[in-house]
Tab-separated table of C-alpha atoms and ligand atoms in Angstrom:
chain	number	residue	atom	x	y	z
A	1	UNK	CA	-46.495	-45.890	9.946
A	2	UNK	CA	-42.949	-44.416	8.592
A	3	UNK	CA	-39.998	-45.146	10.571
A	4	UNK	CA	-38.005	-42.581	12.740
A	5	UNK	CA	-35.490	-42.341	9.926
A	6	UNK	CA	-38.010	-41.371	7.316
A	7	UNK	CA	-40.032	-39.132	9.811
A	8	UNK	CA	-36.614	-37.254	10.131
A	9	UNK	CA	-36.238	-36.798	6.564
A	10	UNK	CA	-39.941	-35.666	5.853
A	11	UNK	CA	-39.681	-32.892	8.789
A	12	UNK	CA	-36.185	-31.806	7.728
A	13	UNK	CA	-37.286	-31.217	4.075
A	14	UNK	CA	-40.524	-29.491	4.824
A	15	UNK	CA	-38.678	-27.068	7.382
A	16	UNK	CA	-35.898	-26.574	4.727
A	17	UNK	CA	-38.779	-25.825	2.210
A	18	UNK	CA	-40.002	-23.558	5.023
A	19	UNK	CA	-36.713	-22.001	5.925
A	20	UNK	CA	-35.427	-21.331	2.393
A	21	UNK	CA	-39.422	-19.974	1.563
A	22	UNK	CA	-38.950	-17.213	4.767
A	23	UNK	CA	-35.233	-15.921	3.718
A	24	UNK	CA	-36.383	-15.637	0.490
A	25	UNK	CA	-39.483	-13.195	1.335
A	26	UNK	CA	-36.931	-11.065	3.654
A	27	UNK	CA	-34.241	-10.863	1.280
A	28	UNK	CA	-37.039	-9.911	-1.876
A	29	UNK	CA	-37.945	-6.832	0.949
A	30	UNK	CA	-34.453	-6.063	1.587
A	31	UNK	CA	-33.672	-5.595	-1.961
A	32	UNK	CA	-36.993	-4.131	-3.393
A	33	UNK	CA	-39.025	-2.603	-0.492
A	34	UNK	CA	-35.701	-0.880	0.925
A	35	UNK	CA	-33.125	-1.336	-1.381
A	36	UNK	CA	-30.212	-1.779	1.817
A	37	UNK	CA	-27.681	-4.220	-0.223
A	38	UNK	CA	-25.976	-5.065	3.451
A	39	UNK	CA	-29.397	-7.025	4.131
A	40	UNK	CA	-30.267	-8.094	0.799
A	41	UNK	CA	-26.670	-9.456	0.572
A	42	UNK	CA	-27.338	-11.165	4.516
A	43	UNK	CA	-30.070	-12.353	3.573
A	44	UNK	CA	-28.808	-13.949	0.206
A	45	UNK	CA	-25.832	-15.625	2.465
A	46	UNK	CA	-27.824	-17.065	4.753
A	47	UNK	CA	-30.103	-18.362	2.157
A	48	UNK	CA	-26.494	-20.102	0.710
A	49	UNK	CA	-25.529	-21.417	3.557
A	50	UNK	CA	-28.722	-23.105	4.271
A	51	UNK	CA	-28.507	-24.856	0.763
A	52	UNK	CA	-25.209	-25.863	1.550
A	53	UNK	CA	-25.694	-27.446	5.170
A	54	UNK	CA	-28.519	-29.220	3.430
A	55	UNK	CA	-26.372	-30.516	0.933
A	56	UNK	CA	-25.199	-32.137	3.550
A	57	UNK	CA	-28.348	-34.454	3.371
A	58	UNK	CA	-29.172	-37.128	1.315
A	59	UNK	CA	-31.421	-35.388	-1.567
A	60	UNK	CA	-32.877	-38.724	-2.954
A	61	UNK	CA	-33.611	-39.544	0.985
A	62	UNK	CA	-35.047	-35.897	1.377
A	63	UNK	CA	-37.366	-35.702	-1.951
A	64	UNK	CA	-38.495	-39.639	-1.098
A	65	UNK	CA	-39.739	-38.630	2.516
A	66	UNK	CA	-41.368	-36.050	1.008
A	67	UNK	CA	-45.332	-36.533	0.637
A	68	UNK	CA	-47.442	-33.102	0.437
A	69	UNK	CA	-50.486	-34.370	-1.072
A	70	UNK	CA	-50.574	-36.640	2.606
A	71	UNK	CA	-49.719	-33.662	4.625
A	72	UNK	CA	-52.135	-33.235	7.067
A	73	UNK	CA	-50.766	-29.720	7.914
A	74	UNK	CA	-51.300	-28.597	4.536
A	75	UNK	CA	-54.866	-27.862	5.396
A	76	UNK	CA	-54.676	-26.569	8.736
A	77	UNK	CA	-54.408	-22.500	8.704
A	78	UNK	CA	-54.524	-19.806	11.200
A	79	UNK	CA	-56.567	-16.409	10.592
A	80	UNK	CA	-53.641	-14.634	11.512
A	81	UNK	CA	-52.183	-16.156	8.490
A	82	UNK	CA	-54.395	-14.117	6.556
A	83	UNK	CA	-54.466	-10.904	8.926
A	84	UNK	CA	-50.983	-9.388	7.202
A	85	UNK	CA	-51.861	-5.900	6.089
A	86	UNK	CA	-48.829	-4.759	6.710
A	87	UNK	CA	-45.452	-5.691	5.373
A	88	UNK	CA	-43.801	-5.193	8.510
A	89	UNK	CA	-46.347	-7.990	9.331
A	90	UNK	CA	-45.232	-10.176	6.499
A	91	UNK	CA	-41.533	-9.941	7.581
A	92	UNK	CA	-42.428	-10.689	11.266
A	93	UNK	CA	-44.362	-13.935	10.137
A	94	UNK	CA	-41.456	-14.853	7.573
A	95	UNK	CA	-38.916	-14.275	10.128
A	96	UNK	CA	-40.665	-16.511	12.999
A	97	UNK	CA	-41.163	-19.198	10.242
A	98	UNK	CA	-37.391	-19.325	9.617
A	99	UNK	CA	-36.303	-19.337	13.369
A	100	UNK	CA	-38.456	-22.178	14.109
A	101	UNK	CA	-37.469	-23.901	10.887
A	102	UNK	CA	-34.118	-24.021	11.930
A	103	UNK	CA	-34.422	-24.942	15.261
A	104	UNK	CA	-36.582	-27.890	13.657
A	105	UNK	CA	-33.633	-28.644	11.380
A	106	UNK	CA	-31.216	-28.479	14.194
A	107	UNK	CA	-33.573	-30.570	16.345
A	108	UNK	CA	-34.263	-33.204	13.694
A	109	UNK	CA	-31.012	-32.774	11.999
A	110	UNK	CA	-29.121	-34.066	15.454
A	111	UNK	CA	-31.002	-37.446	14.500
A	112	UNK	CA	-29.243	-37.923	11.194
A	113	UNK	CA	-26.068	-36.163	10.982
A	114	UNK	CA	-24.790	-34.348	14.367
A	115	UNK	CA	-22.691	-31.725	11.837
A	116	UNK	CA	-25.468	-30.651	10.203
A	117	UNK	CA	-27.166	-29.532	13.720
A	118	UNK	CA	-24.174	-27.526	14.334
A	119	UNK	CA	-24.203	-25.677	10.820
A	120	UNK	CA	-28.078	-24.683	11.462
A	121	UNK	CA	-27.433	-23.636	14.960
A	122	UNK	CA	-25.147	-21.126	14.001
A	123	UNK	CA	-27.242	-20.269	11.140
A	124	UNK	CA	-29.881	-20.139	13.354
A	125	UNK	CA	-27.824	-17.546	15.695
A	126	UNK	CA	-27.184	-15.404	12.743
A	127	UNK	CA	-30.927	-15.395	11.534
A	128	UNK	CA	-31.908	-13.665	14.699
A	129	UNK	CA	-29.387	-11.433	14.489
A	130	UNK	CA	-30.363	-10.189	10.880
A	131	UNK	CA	-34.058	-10.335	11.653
A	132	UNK	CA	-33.802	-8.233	14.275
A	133	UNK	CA	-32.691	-5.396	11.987
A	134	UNK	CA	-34.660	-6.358	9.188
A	135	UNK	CA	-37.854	-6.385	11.565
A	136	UNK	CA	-36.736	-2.860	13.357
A	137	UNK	CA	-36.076	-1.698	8.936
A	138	UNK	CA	-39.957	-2.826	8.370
A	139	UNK	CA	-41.368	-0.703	11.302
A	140	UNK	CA	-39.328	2.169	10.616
A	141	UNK	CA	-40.718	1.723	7.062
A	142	UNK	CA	-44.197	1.482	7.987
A	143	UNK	CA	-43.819	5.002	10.203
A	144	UNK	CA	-42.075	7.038	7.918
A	145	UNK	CA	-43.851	6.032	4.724
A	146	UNK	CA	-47.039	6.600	6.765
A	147	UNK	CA	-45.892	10.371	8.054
A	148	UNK	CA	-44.478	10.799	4.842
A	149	UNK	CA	-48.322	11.309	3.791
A	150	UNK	CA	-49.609	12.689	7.194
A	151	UNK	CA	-51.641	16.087	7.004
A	152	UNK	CA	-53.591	16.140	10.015
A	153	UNK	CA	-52.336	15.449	13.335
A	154	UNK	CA	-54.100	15.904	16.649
A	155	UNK	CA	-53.102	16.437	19.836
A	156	UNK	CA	-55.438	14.323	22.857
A	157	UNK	CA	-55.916	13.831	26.638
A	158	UNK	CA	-56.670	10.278	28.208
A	159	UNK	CA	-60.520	10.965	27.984
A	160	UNK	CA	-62.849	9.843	30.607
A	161	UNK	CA	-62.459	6.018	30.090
A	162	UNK	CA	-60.623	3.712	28.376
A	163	UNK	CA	-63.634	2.796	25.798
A	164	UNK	CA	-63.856	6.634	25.089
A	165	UNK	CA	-60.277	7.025	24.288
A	166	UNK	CA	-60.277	3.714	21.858
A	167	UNK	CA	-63.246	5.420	19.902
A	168	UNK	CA	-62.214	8.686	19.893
A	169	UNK	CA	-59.159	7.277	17.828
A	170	UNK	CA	-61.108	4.841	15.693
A	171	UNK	CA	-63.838	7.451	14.858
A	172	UNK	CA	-61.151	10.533	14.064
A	173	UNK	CA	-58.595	7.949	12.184
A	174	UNK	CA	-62.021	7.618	10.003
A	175	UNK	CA	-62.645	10.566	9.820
A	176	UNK	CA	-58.621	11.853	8.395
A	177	UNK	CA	-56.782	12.017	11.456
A	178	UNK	CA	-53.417	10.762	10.441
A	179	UNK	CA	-51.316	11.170	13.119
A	180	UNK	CA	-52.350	11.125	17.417
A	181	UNK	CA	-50.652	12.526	20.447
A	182	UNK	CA	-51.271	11.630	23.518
A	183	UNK	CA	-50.663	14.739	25.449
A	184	UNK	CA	-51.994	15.166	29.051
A	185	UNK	CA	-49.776	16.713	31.475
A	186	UNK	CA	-52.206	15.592	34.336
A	187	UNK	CA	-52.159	12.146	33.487
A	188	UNK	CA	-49.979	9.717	36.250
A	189	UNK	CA	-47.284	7.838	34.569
A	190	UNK	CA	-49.507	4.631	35.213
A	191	UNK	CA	-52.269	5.833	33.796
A	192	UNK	CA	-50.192	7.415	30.312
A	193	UNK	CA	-49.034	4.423	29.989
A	194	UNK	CA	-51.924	2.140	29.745
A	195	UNK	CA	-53.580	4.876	27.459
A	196	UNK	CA	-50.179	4.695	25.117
A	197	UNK	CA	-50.231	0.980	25.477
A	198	UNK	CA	-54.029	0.689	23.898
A	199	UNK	CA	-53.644	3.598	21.914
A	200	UNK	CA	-50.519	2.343	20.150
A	201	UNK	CA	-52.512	-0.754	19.156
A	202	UNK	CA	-55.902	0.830	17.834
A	203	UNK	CA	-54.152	3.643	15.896
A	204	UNK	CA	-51.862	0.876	14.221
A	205	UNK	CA	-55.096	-1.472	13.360
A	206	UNK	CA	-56.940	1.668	12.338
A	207	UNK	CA	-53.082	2.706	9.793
A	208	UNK	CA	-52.720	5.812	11.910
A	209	UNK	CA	-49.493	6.768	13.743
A	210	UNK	CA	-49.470	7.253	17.567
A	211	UNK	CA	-46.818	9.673	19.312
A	212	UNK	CA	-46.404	10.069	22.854
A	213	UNK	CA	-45.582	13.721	24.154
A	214	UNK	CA	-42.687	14.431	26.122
A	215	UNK	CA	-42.266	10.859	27.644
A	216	UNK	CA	-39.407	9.057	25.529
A	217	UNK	CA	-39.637	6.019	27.776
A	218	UNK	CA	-43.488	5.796	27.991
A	219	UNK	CA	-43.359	5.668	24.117
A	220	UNK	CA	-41.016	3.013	24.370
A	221	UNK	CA	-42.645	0.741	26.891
A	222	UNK	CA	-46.181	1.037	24.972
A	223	UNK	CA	-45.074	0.519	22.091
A	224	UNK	CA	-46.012	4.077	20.527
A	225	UNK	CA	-44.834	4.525	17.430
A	226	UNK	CA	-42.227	7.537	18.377
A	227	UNK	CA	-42.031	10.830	20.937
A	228	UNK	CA	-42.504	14.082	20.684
A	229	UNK	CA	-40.055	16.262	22.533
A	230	UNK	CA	-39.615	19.866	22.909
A	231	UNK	CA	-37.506	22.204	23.682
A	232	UNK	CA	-36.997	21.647	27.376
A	233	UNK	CA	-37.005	17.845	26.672
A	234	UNK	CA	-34.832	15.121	26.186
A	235	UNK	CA	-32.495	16.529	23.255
A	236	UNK	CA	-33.997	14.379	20.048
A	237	UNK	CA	-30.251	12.277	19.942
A	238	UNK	CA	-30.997	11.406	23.414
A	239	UNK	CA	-34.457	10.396	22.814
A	240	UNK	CA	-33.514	8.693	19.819
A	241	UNK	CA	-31.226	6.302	21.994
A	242	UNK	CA	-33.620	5.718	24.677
A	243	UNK	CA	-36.204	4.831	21.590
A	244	UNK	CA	-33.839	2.519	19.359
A	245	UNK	CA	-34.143	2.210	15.820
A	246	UNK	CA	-37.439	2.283	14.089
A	247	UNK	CA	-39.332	4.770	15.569
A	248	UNK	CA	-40.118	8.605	15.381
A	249	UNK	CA	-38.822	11.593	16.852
A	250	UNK	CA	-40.872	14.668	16.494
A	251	UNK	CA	-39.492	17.995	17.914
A	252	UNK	CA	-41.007	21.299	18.353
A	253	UNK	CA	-39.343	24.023	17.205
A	254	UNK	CA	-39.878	28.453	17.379
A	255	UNK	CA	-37.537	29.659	15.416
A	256	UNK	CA	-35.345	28.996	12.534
A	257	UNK	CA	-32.060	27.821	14.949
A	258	UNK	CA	-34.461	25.655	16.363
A	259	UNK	CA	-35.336	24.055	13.037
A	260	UNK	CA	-32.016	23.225	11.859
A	261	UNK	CA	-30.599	21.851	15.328
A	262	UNK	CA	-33.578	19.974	15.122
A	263	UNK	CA	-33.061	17.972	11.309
A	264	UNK	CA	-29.486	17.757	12.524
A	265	UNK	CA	-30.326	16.084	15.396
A	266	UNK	CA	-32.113	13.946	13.241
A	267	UNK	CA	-35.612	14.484	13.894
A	268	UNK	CA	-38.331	12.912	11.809
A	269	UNK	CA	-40.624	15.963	11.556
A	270	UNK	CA	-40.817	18.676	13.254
A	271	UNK	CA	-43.446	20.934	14.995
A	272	UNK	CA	-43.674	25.095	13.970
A	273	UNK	CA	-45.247	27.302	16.431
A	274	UNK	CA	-46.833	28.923	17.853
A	275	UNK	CA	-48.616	30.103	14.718
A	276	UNK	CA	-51.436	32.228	16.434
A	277	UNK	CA	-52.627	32.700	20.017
A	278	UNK	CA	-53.686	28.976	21.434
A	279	UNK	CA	-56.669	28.095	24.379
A	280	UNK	CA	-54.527	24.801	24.343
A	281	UNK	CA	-51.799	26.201	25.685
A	282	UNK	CA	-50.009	30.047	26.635
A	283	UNK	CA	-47.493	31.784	24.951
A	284	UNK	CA	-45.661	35.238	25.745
A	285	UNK	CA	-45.243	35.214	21.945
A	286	UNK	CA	-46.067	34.160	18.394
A	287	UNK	CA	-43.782	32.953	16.206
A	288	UNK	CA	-46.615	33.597	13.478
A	289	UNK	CA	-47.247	32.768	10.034
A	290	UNK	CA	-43.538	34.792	9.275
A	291	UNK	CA	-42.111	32.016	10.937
A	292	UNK	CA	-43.980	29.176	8.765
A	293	UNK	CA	-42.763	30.723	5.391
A	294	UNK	CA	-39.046	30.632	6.589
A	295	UNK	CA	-39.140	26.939	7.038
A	296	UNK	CA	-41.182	26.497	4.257
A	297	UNK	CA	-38.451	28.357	2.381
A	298	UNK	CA	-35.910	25.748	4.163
A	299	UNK	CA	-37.478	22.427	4.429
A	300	UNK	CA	-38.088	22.921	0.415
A	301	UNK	CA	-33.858	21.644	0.233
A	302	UNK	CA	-33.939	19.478	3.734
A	303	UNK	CA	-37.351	17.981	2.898
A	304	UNK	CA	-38.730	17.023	6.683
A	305	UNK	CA	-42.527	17.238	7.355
A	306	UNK	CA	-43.115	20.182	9.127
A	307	UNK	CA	-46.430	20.523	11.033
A	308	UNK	CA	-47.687	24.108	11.746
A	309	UNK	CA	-49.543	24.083	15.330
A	310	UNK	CA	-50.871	26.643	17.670
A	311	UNK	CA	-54.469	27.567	17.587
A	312	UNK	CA	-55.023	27.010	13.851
A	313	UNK	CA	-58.513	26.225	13.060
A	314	UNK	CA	-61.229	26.634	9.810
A	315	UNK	CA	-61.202	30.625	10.198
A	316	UNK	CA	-57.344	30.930	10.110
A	317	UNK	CA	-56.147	27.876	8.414
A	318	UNK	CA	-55.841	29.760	4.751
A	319	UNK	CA	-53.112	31.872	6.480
A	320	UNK	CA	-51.140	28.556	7.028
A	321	UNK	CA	-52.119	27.067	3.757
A	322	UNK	CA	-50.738	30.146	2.292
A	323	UNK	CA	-47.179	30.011	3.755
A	324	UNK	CA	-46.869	26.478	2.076
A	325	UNK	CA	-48.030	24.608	5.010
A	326	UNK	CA	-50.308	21.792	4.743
A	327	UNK	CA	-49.590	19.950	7.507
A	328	UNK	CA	-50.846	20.646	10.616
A	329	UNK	CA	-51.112	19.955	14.353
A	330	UNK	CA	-54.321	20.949	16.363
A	331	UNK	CA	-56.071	20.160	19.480
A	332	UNK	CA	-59.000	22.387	20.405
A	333	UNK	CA	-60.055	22.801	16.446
A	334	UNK	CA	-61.018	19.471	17.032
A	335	UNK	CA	-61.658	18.083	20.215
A	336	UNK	CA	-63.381	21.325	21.514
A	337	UNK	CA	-65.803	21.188	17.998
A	338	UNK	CA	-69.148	20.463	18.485
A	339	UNK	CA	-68.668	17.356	16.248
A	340	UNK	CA	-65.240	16.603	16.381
A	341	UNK	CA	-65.750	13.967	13.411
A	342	UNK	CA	-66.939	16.541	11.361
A	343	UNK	CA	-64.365	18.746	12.082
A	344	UNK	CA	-61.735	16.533	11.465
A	345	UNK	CA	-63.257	15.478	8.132
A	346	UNK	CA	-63.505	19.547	7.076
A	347	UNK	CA	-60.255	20.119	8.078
A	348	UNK	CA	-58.556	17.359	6.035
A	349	UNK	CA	-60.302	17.961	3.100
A	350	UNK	CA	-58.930	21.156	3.051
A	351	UNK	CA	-55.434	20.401	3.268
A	352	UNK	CA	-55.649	17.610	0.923
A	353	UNK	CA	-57.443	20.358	-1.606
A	354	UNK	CA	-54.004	22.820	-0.351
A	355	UNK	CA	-51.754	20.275	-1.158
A	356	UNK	CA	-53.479	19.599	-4.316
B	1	LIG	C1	-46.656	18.395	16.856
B	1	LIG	C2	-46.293	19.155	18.081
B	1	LIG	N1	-45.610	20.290	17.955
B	1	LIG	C3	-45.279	20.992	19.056
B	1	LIG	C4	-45.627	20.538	20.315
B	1	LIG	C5	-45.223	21.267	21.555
B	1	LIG	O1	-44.287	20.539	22.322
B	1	LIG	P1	-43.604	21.220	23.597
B	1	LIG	O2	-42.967	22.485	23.169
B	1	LIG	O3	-42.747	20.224	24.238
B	1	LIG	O4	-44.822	21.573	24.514
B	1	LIG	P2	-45.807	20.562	25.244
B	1	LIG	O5	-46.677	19.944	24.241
B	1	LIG	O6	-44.977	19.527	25.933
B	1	LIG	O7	-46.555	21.421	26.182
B	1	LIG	C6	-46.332	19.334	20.400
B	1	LIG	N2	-46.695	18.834	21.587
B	1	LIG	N3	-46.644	18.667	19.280
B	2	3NM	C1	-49.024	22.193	22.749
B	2	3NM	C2	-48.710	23.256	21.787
B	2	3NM	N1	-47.445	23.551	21.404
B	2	3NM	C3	-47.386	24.547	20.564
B	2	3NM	C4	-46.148	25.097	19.989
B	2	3NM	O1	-46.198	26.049	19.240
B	2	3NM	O2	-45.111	24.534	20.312
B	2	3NM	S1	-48.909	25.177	20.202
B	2	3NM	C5	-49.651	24.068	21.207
B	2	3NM	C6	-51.121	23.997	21.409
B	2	3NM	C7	-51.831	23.301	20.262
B	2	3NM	O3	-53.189	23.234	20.522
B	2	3NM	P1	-54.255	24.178	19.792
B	2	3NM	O4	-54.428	23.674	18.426
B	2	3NM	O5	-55.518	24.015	20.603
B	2	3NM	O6	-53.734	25.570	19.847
B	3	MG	MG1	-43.086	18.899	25.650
């Protein structure tokens, strides 16, 4: 049995391992995976600091407590360990791994040199601080790089049950469904939310991107990955602050005024419509396919993806193709098709073949 002293030593110098490890893998995604030298350079001074509160320690005491090949942890892992598919995942992980590190140190470190405890608690303090925007800047990545090559996005109800709503979204996402809205304007709040809440989770497991229409704060509470607002909504800045960082604002938009209040509001993407007469929804009028090929003509030098929606389907979707559009937003193509897989899958193969 190793005395408290040593046990001290071998726990601070595997969480120091484990600390330094963590800031490392943030800092390597701050400076290659979004190249933002304000957290590259946080995470590089944090990483500093550590080494210098541990030099604080005694090194030979340190590297003699150390024994890995008698670590009993060393073969003890978790599945979730191996579950990251994501890297928003991986900096989540790395980031819990460094918190708890240094609250070990601190903990520990209290045993050997009271100083030292101090220095990693207010390293400790700033590490949450910088992992909460790091963590918010690996979400955000996740959702726009994953709109960034959304085509087909489709607008959906709360379904007849819970189990019906989970595999409508598994078996569409399958089938090229990039990007889901939950739309229902019967829907109670209570029941929008619990549909956003699983929906949110199977459309992120399945790498598909889940909006909620209209409802900034249901979004927020379910963990959706953004909003969609329109015109009679919360203005996209507001929605934006109810959301926080990290997640997407989609507006609609009818005419051209519309479009650039819109990407100066800041929107994510926006919605064009209504392209041609809808059984979705009613319109006193069309904004038509003359309306696509302005923003086509705009978007070109404010790149923003721009969806075309209002009852598009297979016999008029070469009409939107042709304006330049090959993203678009549908409900009854799909959900009212006989085989709504098989729609979906027709559909996307055809804008992936537009795109070319
Ligand atoms: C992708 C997309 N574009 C447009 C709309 C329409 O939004 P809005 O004008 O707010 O109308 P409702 O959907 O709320 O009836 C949309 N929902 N999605
Ligand atoms: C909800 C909605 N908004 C539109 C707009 O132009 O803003 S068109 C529309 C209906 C979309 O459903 P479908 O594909 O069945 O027409
Ligand atoms: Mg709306």
């Amino acid at each position: 049995m190793n005395d408290s002293r040593q046990i001290s030593y071998r726990i601070l110098d595997a969480s120091a391992n484990r600390a330094a490890e963590g800031i490392r893998t943030i800092e390597e995604f701050a400076r290659f995976g979004l190249e933002d030298s304000d957290s590259a350079g946080a995470a590089k001074a944090l990483r500093h600091e550590l080494a210098a509160a541990l030099s604080q320690l005694n090194r030979t005491e340190l590297l003699t407590a150390r024994d890995t090949d008698a670590d009993v942890g060393t073969t003890l892992q978790t599945a979730a360990e191996y579950s990251r598919t994501e890297i928003a995942d991986v900096i989540t992980a790395a980031a819990e791994r460094v918190q708890q590190s240094l609250r070990v140190l601190e903990e520990y470190g209290k045993t050997i040199d009271v100083e030292f405890a101090r220095r990693i608690e207010s390293l400790r303090y700033r590490a949450y601080t910088h992992h909460r925007r790091i963590e918010l800047q690996a979400m955000a990545h996740r959702r726009t790089r994953r709109l960034a090559e959304a085509v087909l996005y489709l607008l959906i109800d709360c379904g007849s049950s819970e189990s019906m709503f989970v595999e409508t979204i598994r078996s569409l996402s399958q089938a090229g469904v990039d990007v889901f809205q939950l739309r229902d304007k019967q829907a109670s709040d209570r029941e929008l939310f619990e549909r956003a809440k699983v929906g949110a989770a199977i459309a992120k497991d399945c790498d598909a991107l889940f909006i909620v229409n209209d409802r900034a704060d249901i979004a927020l509470s379910a963990d959706a990955d953004g909003v969609h607002v329109g015109q009679d909504e919360l203005p996209a800045t507001m929605a934006r602050r109810v959301l926080g960082g990290g997640r997407l604002v989609g507006v609609s938009t009818h005419d051209i005024a519309q479009v650039h209040q819109a990407i100066a509001d800041g929107a994510d993407y926006i919605g064009c419509g209504p392209t041609f007469p809808s059984t979705t929804k009613s319109f006193d009028a069309h904004a038509g396919t003359a309306f696509l090929e302005q923003v086509h003509a705009e978007t070109r030098q404010t790149p923003r993806p721009a969806f075309a929606i209002g009852g598009i389907n297979p016999q008029n979707l070469d009409q939107v193709t042709a304006c330049g559009f090959h993203r678009i937003a549908v409900t009854a193509a799909i959900n009212d098709a006989d085989d709504p897989a098989a729609a979906a899958r027709a559909l996307r193969r055809r804008l992936d073949a537009s795109a070319g």
